[in-house]
CSV table of C-alpha atoms in Angstrom, one decimal:
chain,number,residue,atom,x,y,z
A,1118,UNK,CA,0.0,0.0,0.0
A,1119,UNK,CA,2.5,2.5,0.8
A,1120,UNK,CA,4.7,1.8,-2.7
A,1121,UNK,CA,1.2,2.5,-4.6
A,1122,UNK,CA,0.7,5.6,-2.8
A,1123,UNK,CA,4.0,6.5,-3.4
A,1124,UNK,CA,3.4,5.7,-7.2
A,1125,UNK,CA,0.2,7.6,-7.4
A,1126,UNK,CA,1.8,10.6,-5.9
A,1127,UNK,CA,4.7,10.0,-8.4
A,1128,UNK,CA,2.3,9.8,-11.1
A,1129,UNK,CA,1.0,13.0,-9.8
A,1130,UNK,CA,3.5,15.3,-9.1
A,1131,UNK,CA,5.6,14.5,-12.9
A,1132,UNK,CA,2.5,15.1,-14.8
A,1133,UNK,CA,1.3,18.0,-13.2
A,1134,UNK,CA,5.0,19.6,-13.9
A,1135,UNK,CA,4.7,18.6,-17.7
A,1136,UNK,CA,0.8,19.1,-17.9
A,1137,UNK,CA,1.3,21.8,-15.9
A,1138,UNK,CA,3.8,23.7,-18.4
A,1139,UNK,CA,2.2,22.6,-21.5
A,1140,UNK,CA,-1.0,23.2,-20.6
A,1141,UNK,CA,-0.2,27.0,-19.1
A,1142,UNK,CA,1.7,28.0,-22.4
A,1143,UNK,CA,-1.0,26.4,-24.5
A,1144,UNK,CA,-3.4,28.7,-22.3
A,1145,UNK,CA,-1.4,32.0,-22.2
A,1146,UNK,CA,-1.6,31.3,-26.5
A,1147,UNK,CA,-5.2,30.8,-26.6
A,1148,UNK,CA,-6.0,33.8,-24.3
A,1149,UNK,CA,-3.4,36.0,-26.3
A,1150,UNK,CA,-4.0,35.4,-30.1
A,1151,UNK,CA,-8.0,35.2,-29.4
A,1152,UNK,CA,-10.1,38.2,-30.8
A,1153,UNK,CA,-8.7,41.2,-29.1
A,1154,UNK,CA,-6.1,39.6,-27.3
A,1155,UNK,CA,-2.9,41.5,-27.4
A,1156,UNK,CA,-1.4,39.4,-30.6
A,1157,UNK,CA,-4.5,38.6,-32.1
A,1158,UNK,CA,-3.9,35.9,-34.7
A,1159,UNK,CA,-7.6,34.4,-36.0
A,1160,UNK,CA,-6.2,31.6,-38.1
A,1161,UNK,CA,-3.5,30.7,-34.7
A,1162,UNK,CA,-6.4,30.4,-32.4
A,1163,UNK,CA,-9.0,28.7,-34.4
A,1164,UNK,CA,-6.8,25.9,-34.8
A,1165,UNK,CA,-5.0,25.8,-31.4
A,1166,UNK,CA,-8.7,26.1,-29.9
A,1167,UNK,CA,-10.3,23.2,-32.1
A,1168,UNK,CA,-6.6,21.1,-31.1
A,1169,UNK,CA,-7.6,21.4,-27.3
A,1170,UNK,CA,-11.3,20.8,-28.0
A,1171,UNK,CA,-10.5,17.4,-29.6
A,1172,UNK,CA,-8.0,16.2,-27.5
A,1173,UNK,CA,-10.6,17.2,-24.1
A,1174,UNK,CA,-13.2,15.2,-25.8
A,1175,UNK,CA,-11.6,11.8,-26.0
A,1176,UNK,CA,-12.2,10.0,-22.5
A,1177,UNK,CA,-9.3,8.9,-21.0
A,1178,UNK,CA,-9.7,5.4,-21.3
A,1179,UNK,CA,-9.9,5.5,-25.4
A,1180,UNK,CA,-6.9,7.6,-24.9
A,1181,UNK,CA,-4.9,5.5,-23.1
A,1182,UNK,CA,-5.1,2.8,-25.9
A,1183,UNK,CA,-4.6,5.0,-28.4
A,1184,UNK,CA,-1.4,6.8,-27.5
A,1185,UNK,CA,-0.1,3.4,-26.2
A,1186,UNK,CA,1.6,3.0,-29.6
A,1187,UNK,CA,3.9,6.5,-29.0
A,1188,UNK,CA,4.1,5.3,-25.0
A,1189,UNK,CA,5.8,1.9,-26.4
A,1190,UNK,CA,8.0,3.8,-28.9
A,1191,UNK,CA,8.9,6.3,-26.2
A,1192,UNK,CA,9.7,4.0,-23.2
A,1193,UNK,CA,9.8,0.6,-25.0
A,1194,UNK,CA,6.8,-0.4,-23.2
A,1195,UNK,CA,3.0,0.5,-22.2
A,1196,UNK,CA,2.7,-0.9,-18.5
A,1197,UNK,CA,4.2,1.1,-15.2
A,1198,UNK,CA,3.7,3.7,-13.7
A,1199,UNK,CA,6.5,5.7,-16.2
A,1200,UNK,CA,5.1,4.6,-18.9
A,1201,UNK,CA,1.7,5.7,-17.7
A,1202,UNK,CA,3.0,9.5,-17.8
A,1203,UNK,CA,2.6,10.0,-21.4
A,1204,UNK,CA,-1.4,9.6,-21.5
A,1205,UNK,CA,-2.0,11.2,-18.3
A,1206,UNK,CA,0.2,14.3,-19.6
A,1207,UNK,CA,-2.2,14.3,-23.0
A,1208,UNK,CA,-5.1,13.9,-21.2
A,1209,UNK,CA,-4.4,16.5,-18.4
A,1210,UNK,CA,-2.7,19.5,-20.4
A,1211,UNK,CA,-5.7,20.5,-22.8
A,1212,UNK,CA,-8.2,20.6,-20.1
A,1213,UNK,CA,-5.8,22.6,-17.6
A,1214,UNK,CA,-5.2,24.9,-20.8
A,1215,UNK,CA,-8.6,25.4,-21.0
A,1216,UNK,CA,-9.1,26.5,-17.3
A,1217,UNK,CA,-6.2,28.7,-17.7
A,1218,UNK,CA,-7.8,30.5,-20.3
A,1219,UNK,CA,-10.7,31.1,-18.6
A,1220,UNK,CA,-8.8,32.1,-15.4
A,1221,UNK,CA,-7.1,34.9,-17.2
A,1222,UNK,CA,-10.3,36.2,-18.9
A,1223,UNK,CA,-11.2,37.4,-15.0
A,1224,UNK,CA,-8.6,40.1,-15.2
A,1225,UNK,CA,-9.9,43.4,-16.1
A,1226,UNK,CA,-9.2,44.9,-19.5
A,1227,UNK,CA,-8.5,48.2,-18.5
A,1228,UNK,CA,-5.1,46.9,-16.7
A,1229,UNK,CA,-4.1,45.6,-19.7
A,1230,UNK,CA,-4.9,48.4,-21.8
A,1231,UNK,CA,-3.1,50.4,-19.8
A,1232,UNK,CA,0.3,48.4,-20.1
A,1233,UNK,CA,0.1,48.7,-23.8
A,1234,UNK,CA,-0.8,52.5,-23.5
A,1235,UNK,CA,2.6,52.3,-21.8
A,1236,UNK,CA,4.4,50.3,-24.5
A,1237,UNK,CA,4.6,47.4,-22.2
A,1238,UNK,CA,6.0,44.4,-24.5
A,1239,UNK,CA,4.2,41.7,-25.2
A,1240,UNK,CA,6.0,39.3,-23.1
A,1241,UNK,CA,5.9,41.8,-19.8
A,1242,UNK,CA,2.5,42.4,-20.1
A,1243,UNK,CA,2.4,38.2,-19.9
A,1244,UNK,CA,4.3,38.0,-16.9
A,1245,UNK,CA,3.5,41.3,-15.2
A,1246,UNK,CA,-0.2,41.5,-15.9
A,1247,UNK,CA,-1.5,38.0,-16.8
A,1248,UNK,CA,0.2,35.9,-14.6
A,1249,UNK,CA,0.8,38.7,-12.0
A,1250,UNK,CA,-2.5,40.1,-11.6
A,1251,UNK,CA,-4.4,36.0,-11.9
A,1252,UNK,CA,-1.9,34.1,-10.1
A,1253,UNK,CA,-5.3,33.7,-7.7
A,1254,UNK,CA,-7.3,32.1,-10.1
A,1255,UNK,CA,-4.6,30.0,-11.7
A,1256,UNK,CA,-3.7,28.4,-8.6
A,1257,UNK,CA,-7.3,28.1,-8.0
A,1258,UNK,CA,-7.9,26.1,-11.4
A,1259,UNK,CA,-4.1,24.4,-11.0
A,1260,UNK,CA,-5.7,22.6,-7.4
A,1261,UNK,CA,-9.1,21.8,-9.5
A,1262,UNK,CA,-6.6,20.0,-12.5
A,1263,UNK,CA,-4.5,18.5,-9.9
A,1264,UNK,CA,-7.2,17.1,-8.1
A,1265,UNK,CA,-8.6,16.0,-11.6
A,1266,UNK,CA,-5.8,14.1,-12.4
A,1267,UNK,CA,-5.7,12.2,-9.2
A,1268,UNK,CA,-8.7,10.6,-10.3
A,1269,UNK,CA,-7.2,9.7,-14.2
A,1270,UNK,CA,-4.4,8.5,-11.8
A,1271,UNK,CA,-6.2,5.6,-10.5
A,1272,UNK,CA,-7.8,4.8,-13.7
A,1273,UNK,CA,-4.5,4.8,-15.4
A,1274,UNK,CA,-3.3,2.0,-12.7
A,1275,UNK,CA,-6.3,0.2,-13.2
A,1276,UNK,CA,-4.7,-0.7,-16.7
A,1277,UNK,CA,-1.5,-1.7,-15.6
A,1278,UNK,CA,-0.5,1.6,-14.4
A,1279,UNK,CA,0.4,1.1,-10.8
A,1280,UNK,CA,-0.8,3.6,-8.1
A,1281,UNK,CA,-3.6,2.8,-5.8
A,1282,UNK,CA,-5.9,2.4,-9.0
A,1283,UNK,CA,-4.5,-0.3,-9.5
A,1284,UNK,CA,-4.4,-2.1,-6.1
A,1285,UNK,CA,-8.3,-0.9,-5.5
A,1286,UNK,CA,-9.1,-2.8,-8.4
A,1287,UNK,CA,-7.0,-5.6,-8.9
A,1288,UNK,CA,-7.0,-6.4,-5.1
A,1289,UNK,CA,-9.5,-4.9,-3.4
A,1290,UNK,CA,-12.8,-5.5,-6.5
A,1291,UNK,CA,-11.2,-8.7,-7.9
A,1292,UNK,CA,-10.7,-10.6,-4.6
A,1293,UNK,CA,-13.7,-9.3,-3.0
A,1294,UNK,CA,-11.3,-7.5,-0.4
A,1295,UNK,CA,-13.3,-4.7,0.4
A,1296,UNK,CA,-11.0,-3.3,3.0
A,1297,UNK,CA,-8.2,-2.6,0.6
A,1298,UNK,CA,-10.6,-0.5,-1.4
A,1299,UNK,CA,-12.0,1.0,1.6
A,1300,UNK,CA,-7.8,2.1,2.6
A,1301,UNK,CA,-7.2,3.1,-1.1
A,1302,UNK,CA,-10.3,5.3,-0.9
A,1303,UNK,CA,-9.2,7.0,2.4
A,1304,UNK,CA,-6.1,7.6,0.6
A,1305,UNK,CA,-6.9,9.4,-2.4
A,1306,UNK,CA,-9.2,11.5,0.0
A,1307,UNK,CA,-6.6,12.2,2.1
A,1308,UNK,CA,-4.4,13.4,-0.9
A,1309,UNK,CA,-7.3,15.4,-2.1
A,1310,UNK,CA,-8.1,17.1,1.0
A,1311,UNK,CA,-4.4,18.4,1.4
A,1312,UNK,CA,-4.2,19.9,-2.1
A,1313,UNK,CA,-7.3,21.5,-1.7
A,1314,UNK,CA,-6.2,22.8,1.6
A,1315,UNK,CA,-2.8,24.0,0.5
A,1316,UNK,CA,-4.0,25.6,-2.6
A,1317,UNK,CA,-6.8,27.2,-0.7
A,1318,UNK,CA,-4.5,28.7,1.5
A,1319,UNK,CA,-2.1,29.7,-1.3
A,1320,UNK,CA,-5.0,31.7,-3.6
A,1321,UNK,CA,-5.8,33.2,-0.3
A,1322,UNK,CA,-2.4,34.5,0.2
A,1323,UNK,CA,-2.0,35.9,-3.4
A,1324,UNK,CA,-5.8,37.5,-2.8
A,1325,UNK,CA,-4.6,39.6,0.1
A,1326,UNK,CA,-0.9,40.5,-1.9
């Protein structure tokens, strides 16, 4: 039990590095090139945008199956907890991109305005505006992914992934054991609860700066 925590939380804490910077960029891009964003590019965001759309609408599971040809070629094989990185980091990014997006649409266009009045760059106005000025609501929707993902987490180890998805089911449902699902459950919870609590506190902190 405690190795399959410690491989859910390993699971965990990779993708939501990679997702985490894929899925920000491909946010900052969408909000930034849409109409009236400050590099407006139609024919950039119509495709990035129908890109995210497509890759949020395939359920995990299908994905899993179908991106386990590029897992193999990648890591020379589809099972492990490794191995299950590379779906959960496709099927986490577009949908933290898309909460991104609609974090950053909270900030108030006047503030921006003004920072181009000023002949702020492009890139400043980014990192002095966007990410300044929402860092409340993007840790806010970066708990809500993480907490997301935690639950593709245990689906992943329920197909070989490892994790206490995969001891829940394999164990726990398959040998009747209910008390192993039972701990597993309390687990997760328990992992849940404290990112929600940390990240709480963390959006509260930013609030008040």
């Amino acid at each position: 039990m405690i190795q399959a925590t410690l491989e859910t939380i390993y699971m965990t804490g990779v993708t939501s590095l990679i997702a985490g910077f894929l899925g920000l960029a491909t946010g900052l891009l969408l909000v930034v090139t849409q109409n009236g964003g400050i590099s407006q590019d139609r024919i950039f965001y119509v495709v990035l945008d129908k890109i995210v759309n497509l890759l949020r609408s395939v359920p995990f599971i299908i994905l899993l199956a179908v991106i386990s040809p590029l897992t193999s070629f990648l890591l020379g094989t589809t099972v492990g907890t490794t191995a299950a990185l590379i779906p959960l980091i496709a099927g986490i990014f577009p949908f933290y991109a898309r909460q991104i997006q609609n974090a950053l649409h909270e900030i108030d266009p006047g503030v921006i305005e003004a920072a181009q009045a000023m002949g702020t760059s492009h890139l400043a106005i980014i990192f002095r505006v966007y990410l300044r000025e929402g860092l409340a609501d993007v840790i806010r929707v970066s708990v809500l992914t993480i907490i997301s993902l935690i639950g593709l987490t245990t689906m992943a180890g329920a197909v070989g992934g490892g994790g206490l998805g995969d001891i829940a089911i394999n164990i726990g449902y398959a040998r009747f054991q209910n008390d192993v699902t039972i701990v597993c459950m309390v687990i997760l919870l328990t992992l849940v609860f404290l990112i929600q609590f940390i990240g709480d506190k963390l959006a509260e902190h930013f609030v008040r700066f």
